[in-house]
PDB file of C-alpha atoms in Angstrom:
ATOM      1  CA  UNK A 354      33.061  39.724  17.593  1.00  0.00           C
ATOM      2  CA  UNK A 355      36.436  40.016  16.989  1.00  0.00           C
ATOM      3  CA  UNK A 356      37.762  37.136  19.869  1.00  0.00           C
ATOM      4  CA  UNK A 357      35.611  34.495  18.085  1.00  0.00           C
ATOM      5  CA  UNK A 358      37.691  35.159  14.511  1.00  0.00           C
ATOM      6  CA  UNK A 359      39.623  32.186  14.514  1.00  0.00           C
ATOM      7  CA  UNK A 360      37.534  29.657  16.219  1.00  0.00           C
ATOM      8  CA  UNK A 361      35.894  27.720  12.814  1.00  0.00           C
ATOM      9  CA  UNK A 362      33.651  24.435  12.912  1.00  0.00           C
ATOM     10  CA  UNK A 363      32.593  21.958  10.433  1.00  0.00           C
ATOM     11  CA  UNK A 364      29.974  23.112   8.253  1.00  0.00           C
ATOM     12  CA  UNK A 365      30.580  26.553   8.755  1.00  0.00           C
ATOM     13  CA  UNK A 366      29.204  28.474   5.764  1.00  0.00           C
ATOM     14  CA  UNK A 367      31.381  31.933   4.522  1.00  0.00           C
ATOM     15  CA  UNK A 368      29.670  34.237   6.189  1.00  0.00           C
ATOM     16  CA  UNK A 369      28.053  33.144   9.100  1.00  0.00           C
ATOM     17  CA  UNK A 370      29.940  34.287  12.287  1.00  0.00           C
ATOM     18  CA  UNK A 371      30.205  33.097  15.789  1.00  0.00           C
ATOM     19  CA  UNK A 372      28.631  35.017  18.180  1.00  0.00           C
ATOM     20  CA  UNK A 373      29.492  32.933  21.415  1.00  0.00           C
ATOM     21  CA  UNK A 374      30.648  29.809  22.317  1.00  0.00           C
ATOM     22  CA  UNK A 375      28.960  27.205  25.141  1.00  0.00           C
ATOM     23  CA  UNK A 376      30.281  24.473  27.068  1.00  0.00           C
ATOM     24  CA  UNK A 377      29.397  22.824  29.745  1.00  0.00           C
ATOM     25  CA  UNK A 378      29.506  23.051  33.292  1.00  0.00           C
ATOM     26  CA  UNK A 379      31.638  19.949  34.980  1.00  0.00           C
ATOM     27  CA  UNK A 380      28.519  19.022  36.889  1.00  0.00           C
ATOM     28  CA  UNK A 381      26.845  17.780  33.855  1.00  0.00           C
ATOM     29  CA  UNK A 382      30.037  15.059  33.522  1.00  0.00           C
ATOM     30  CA  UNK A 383      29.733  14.410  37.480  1.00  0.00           C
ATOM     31  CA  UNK A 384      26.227  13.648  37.290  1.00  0.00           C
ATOM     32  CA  UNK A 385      26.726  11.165  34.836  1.00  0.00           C
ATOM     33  CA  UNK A 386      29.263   9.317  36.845  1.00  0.00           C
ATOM     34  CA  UNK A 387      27.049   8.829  39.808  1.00  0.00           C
ATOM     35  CA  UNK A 388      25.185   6.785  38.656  1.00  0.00           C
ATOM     36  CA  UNK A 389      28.232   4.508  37.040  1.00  0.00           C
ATOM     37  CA  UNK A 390      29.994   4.955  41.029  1.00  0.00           C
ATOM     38  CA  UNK A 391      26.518   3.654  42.515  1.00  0.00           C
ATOM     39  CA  UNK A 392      26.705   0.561  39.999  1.00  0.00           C
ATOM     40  CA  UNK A 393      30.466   0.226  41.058  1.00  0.00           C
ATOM     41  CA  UNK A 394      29.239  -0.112  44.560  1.00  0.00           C
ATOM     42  CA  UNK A 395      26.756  -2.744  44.030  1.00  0.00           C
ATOM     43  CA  UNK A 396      29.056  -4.639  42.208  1.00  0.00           C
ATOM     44  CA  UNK A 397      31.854  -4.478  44.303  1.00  0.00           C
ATOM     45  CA  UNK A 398      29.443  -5.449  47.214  1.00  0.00           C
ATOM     46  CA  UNK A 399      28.161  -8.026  45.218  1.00  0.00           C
ATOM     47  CA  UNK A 400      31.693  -9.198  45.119  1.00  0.00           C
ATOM     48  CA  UNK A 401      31.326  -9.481  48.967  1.00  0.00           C
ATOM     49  CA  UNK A 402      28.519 -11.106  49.625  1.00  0.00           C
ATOM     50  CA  UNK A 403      26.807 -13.312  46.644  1.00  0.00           C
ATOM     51  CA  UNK A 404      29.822 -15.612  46.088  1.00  0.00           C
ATOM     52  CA  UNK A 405      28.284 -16.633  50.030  1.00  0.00           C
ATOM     53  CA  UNK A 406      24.835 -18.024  48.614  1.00  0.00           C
ATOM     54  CA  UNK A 407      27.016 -20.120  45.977  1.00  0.00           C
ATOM     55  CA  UNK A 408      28.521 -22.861  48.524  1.00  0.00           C
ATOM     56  CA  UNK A 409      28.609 -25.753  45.321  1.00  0.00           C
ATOM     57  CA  UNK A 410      30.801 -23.283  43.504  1.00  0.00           C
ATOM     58  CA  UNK A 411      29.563 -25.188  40.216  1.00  0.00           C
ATOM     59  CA  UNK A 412      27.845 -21.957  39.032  1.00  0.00           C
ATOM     60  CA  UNK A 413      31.001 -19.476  40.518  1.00  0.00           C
ATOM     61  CA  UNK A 414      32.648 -19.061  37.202  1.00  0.00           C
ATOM     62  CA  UNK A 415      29.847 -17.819  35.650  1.00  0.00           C
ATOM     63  CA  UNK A 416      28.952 -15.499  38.142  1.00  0.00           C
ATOM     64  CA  UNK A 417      32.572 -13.987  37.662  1.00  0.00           C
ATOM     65  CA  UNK A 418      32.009 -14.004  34.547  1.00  0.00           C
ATOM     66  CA  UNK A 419      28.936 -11.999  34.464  1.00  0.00           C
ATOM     67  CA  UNK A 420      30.621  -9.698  36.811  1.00  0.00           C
ATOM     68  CA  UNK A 421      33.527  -9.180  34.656  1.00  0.00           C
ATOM     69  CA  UNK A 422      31.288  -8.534  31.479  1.00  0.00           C
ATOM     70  CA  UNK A 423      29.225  -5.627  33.466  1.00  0.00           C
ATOM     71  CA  UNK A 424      32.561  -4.121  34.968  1.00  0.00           C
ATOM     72  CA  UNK A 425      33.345  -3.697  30.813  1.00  0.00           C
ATOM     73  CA  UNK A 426      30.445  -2.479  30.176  1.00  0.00           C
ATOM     74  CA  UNK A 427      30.210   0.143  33.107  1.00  0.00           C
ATOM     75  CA  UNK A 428      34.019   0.854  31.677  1.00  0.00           C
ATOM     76  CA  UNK A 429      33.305   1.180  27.843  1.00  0.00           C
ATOM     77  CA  UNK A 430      29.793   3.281  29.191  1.00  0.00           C
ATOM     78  CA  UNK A 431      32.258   5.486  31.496  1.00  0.00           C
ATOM     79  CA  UNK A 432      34.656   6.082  28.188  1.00  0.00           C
ATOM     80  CA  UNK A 433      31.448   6.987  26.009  1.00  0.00           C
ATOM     81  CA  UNK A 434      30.368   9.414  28.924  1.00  0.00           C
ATOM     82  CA  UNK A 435      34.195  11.079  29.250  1.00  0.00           C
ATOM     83  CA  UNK A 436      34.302  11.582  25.167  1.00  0.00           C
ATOM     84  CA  UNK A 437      30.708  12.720  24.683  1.00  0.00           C
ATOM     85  CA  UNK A 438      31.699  15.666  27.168  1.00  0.00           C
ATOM     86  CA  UNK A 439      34.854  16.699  25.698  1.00  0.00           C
ATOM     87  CA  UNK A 440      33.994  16.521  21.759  1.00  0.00           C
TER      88      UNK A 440
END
């Protein structure tokens, strides 16, 4: 156990010892992110095509806005997804 001598975490108590460490595979973070790409997609097709079906353009503003809140969120959700897998 000698390699694992100067790798410490917090809340390690004197005397316990690390016997291996585990990370994980870059699948697990890839996995995660298909499912933000698919909502990417929609959105970006929605992008295309709903802004058709609003021909008064009174309620076009708030349609961007909607889409500019969920591109946040899919961004902020994306952030919490790269951090969770690196700390």
């Amino acid at each position: 156990m000698q390699k694992f001598e100067k790798f410490h975490f917090h809340g390690q108590h004197s005397g316990e010892i690390i016997i291996k460490i585990i990370r994980r595979h870059w699948f697990n973070i890839l996995e995660q992110y298909f499912i933000l790409i698919g909502l990417l997609i929609l959105m970006i097709a929605s992008l295309e095509v709903l802004p058709m079906y609003f021909m008064e353009n009174n309620d076009l503003p708030l349609f961007f806005f909607i889409e500019s809140f969920l591109a946040i969120l899919i961004w902020i959700y994306a952030s919490v997804i790269w951090i969770d897998f690196y700390f």
